[in-house]
Amino acid sequence: MTGEDREARTATPPRRGRPPAGRSTLSRTAIVDAALALIDDDGVEAVSMRTVARRLRVDPKSLYNHVADKDALLDGVAERVISLVRVPKPTGDARADLRAVCLAYREAALAAHPRAATLVLTRRVESAGSLAPLDAVLSILARAGHPPAAAVHVVRTVLAFMTGTLLREADAAAPFGTDDFGTAAARTAALRESGFPAVGEAAPHLARCDHEHEFLTGLDLILDAFGSRAPRATDGSEQS
Amino acid sequence: MTGEDREARTATPPRRGRPPAGRSTLSRTAIVDAALALIDDDGVEAVSMRTVARRLRVDPKSLYNHVADKDALLDGVAERVISLVRVPKPTGDARADLRAVCLAYREAALAAHPRAATLVLTRRVESAGSLAPLDAVLSILARAGHPPAAAVHVVRTVLAFMTGTLLREADAAAPFGTDDFGTAAARTAALRESGFPAVGEAAPHLARCDHEHEFLTGLDLILDAFGSRAPRATDGSEQS
DNA sequence: ACCTGAACACCGTTCAAGT
DNA sequence: ACCTGAACACCGTTCAAGT
């Protein structure tokens, strides 16, 4: 902070033209880094081409030499975060391995960069860097005997559950501190007075949420459900 | 369009001060209506205080007399769409009744206002008008013998799955036409060349998606899973 | 109680001109 | 190949002044 001040005071006036040979200040990855750091500090809504450029001490328009537009930049951030998923080594126990990948995904998307989570969950990202977790899950399922069509279906169901759950976690984290007491009481009261009988009855349970427990038990439920459907042994072709 | 031109040419110069008595041009619901209509026509990203105001032939700043800010306006739109869910009459068959509410939710959130879907799925809305579907689900579960804590857990798991699934449907609808052939082939090829073996293997299945089938079978899977856990009969208190 | 003029501090993006 | 000055067409929002 004081370091930044000193640098700002010493700053040479912005030079024009190509930068001095080897000193290629800017790059796509540097820009994505800056955007992610900005999101970590101030949230997604703080991202603008101008604020990102400010962080890099660069003219906003310079970004367009490395990134198509703001939308592409945000895609880049989402992709980067997914690429941070540390896919665990498979043990051979399909169910446990699936669970482990899901936990790693939650770790990267939610714990490491909580304020970038909505980006990751909300944007359709399918570029090279982000396919590793998908590949891991598909190969676990293949080894367990699921034909590709069935495996894709499992992936989609699990991913849908995870997206919904993590999205809920992500924006619960924003307004309230993780486990808030006062607001839980207020929310209970509000739900009680809503005029909806069943909502009123369940009010205290609706007002607070143990996110981790919710995630783990929901995931187990779904994995159990798929586990109880015996996968086809070796044959890939089926009647439909 | 020609009608608009004519009106625009005839338009009286904007009058100042309070409008002529009974003619209260503006209201919160009128503004939400206009925003929703705008979203239906041009998508969420087309919404600005200025475009909404233009649609109402009103000064942008006038909106602030009825709506706190743009964020509150978008909340209002999400709430309105949820309030459009037509909760079906319960038949007494808990499983079928749950399924019916979920289908109604999908109908309202996705079929009726597809371009507003992300708004509904993405914003935490808990105000009076949008609690009806939640109340319906909770009362179905209560009647089936689930104690409140368990019922809330079921709701959360099902809602997470629905959020993820409908979000996927919503932004698949945007880029591609519902069932695209050419792009499916292109996507298959791209996934094959990704260098990830399991992804390559499953490429044709990843490239296309029967959204309705995916939704229905996923939902059945989850409902089956909960169905196989016998609900506690009458007693609400348990050991934990 | 509700509207608007003037104004502020922002945006994303283009393009030609520089080195 | 990469940077920037000038510029365009937008934003959300405030506030005092009007009726």
PDB file of N, CA and C (backbone and C1' of nucleotides) in Angstrom, chain B residues 16-17 48-51 61 64 69-70, chain D residues 10-19:
ATOM      1  N   ARG B  16     -43.942  18.546 -16.496  1.00  0.00           N
ATOM      2  CA  ARG B  16     -43.220  18.509 -15.234  1.00  0.00           C
ATOM      3  C   ARG B  16     -44.186  18.398 -14.059  1.00  0.00           C
ATOM      4  N   GLY B  17     -43.655  18.017 -12.889  1.00  0.00           N
ATOM      5  CA  GLY B  17     -44.481  17.960 -11.696  1.00  0.00           C
ATOM      6  C   GLY B  17     -45.400  16.763 -11.660  1.00  0.00           C
ATOM      7  N   SER B  48     -31.734  -1.785 -18.849  1.00  0.00           N
ATOM      8  CA  SER B  48     -31.106  -0.687 -18.121  1.00  0.00           C
ATOM      9  C   SER B  48     -32.238   0.215 -17.655  1.00  0.00           C
ATOM     10  N   MET B  49     -31.970   1.019 -16.656  1.00  0.00           N
ATOM     11  CA  MET B  49     -33.004   1.926 -16.187  1.00  0.00           C
ATOM     12  C   MET B  49     -33.509   2.765 -17.361  1.00  0.00           C
ATOM     13  N   ARG B  50     -32.610   3.079 -18.266  1.00  0.00           N
ATOM     14  CA  ARG B  50     -32.972   3.920 -19.399  1.00  0.00           C
ATOM     15  C   ARG B  50     -33.846   3.197 -20.414  1.00  0.00           C
ATOM     16  N   THR B  51     -33.501   1.930 -20.705  1.00  0.00           N
ATOM     17  CA  THR B  51     -34.316   1.204 -21.687  1.00  0.00           C
ATOM     18  C   THR B  51     -35.702   0.889 -21.134  1.00  0.00           C
ATOM     19  N   LYS B  61     -35.191   8.651 -14.451  1.00  0.00           N
ATOM     20  CA  LYS B  61     -35.108   8.968 -13.018  1.00  0.00           C
ATOM     21  C   LYS B  61     -36.429   8.783 -12.298  1.00  0.00           C
ATOM     22  N   TYR B  64     -37.056   5.737  -9.984  1.00  0.00           N
ATOM     23  CA  TYR B  64     -36.552   5.686  -8.607  1.00  0.00           C
ATOM     24  C   TYR B  64     -37.596   6.099  -7.575  1.00  0.00           C
ATOM     25  N   ASP B  69     -33.447   0.553  -6.702  1.00  0.00           N
ATOM     26  CA  ASP B  69     -32.378   0.668  -7.691  1.00  0.00           C
ATOM     27  C   ASP B  69     -32.524  -0.467  -8.702  1.00  0.00           C
ATOM     28  N   LYS B  70     -31.573  -0.574  -9.603  1.00  0.00           N
ATOM     29  CA  LYS B  70     -31.681  -1.574 -10.658  1.00  0.00           C
ATOM     30  C   LYS B  70     -31.724  -2.985 -10.088  1.00  0.00           C
TER      31      LYS B  70
ATOM     32  P    DC D  10     -26.415   4.817 -27.806  1.00  0.00           P
ATOM     33  O5'  DC D  10     -26.312   5.598 -26.429  1.00  0.00           O
ATOM     34  C5'  DC D  10     -26.805   5.005 -25.230  1.00  0.00           C
ATOM     35  C4'  DC D  10     -25.732   4.139 -24.580  1.00  0.00           C
ATOM     36  C3'  DC D  10     -26.061   3.841 -23.144  1.00  0.00           C
ATOM     37  O3'  DC D  10     -26.858   2.653 -23.110  1.00  0.00           O
ATOM     38  C1'  DC D  10     -23.755   4.454 -23.399  1.00  0.00           C
ATOM     39  P    DC D  11     -28.138   2.589 -22.159  1.00  0.00           P
ATOM     40  O5'  DC D  11     -27.488   1.980 -20.872  1.00  0.00           O
ATOM     41  C5'  DC D  11     -27.157   2.857 -19.843  1.00  0.00           C
ATOM     42  C4'  DC D  11     -26.173   2.231 -18.934  1.00  0.00           C
ATOM     43  C3'  DC D  11     -26.560   2.506 -17.501  1.00  0.00           C
ATOM     44  O3'  DC D  11     -27.112   1.324 -16.969  1.00  0.00           O
ATOM     45  C1'  DC D  11     -24.446   3.505 -17.980  1.00  0.00           C
ATOM     46  P    DG D  12     -28.523   1.423 -16.207  1.00  0.00           P
ATOM     47  O5'  DG D  12     -28.016   1.912 -14.777  1.00  0.00           O
ATOM     48  C5'  DG D  12     -27.066   1.133 -14.087  1.00  0.00           C
ATOM     49  C4'  DG D  12     -26.667   1.865 -12.833  1.00  0.00           C
ATOM     50  C3'  DG D  12     -27.843   2.200 -11.930  1.00  0.00           C
ATOM     51  O3'  DG D  12     -27.462   1.957 -10.581  1.00  0.00           O
ATOM     52  C1'  DG D  12     -26.716   4.199 -12.575  1.00  0.00           C
ATOM     53  P    DT D  13     -28.545   2.083  -9.418  1.00  0.00           P
ATOM     54  O5'  DT D  13     -28.394   3.631  -9.079  1.00  0.00           O
ATOM     55  C5'  DT D  13     -27.077   4.126  -8.835  1.00  0.00           C
ATOM     56  C4'  DT D  13     -27.134   5.608  -8.517  1.00  0.00           C
ATOM     57  C3'  DT D  13     -28.377   6.036  -7.724  1.00  0.00           C
ATOM     58  O3'  DT D  13     -27.910   6.430  -6.426  1.00  0.00           O
ATOM     59  C1'  DT D  13     -27.830   7.575  -9.474  1.00  0.00           C
ATOM     60  P    DT D  14     -28.882   7.078  -5.336  1.00  0.00           P
ATOM     61  O5'  DT D  14     -28.543   8.631  -5.539  1.00  0.00           O
ATOM     62  C5'  DT D  14     -27.216   9.113  -5.328  1.00  0.00           C
ATOM     63  C4'  DT D  14     -27.283  10.645  -5.218  1.00  0.00           C
ATOM     64  C3'  DT D  14     -28.550  11.105  -4.519  1.00  0.00           C
ATOM     65  O3'  DT D  14     -28.342  11.566  -3.183  1.00  0.00           O
ATOM     66  C1'  DT D  14     -28.288  12.216  -6.641  1.00  0.00           C
ATOM     67  P    DC D  15     -28.078  12.837  -2.443  1.00  0.00           P
ATOM     68  O5'  DC D  15     -28.694  14.087  -3.232  1.00  0.00           O
ATOM     69  C5'  DC D  15     -27.815  15.051  -3.861  1.00  0.00           C
ATOM     70  C4'  DC D  15     -28.634  16.178  -4.441  1.00  0.00           C
ATOM     71  C3'  DC D  15     -29.816  16.603  -3.546  1.00  0.00           C
ATOM     72  O3'  DC D  15     -29.881  18.018  -3.508  1.00  0.00           O
ATOM     73  C1'  DC D  15     -30.573  16.168  -5.719  1.00  0.00           C
ATOM     74  P    DA D  16     -30.400  18.758  -2.171  1.00  0.00           P
ATOM     75  O5'  DA D  16     -30.667  20.203  -2.760  1.00  0.00           O
ATOM     76  C5'  DA D  16     -29.818  20.718  -3.780  1.00  0.00           C
ATOM     77  C4'  DA D  16     -30.654  21.225  -4.950  1.00  0.00           C
ATOM     78  C3'  DA D  16     -31.798  22.154  -4.534  1.00  0.00           C
ATOM     79  O3'  DA D  16     -31.822  23.277  -5.392  1.00  0.00           O
ATOM     80  C1'  DA D  16     -32.631  20.386  -5.864  1.00  0.00           C
ATOM     81  P    DA D  17     -32.720  24.523  -4.993  1.00  0.00           P
ATOM     82  O5'  DA D  17     -33.791  24.541  -6.184  1.00  0.00           O
ATOM     83  C5'  DA D  17     -33.322  24.434  -7.515  1.00  0.00           C
ATOM     84  C4'  DA D  17     -34.478  24.083  -8.411  1.00  0.00           C
ATOM     85  C3'  DA D  17     -35.743  24.918  -8.160  1.00  0.00           C
ATOM     86  O3'  DA D  17     -36.233  25.381  -9.400  1.00  0.00           O
ATOM     87  C1'  DA D  17     -36.271  22.634  -8.161  1.00  0.00           C
ATOM     88  P    DG D  18     -37.498  26.236  -9.551  1.00  0.00           P
ATOM     89  O5'  DG D  18     -38.124  25.550 -10.859  1.00  0.00           O
ATOM     90  C5'  DG D  18     -39.493  25.671 -10.988  1.00  0.00           C
ATOM     91  C4'  DG D  18     -40.119  24.303 -11.095  1.00  0.00           C
ATOM     92  C3'  DG D  18     -41.627  24.354 -10.945  1.00  0.00           C
ATOM     93  O3'  DG D  18     -42.204  24.569 -12.205  1.00  0.00           O
ATOM     94  C1'  DG D  18     -40.664  22.391  -9.962  1.00  0.00           C
ATOM     95  P    DT D  19     -43.519  25.323 -12.309  1.00  0.00           P
ATOM     96  O5'  DT D  19     -44.516  24.227 -11.744  1.00  0.00           O
ATOM     97  C5'  DT D  19     -45.287  23.448 -12.631  1.00  0.00           C
ATOM     98  C4'  DT D  19     -46.092  22.466 -11.816  1.00  0.00           C
ATOM     99  C3'  DT D  19     -47.271  23.118 -11.097  1.00  0.00           C
ATOM    100  O3'  DT D  19     -48.471  22.872 -11.852  1.00  0.00           O
ATOM    101  C1'  DT D  19     -46.154  21.456  -9.777  1.00  0.00           C
TER     102       DT D  19
END
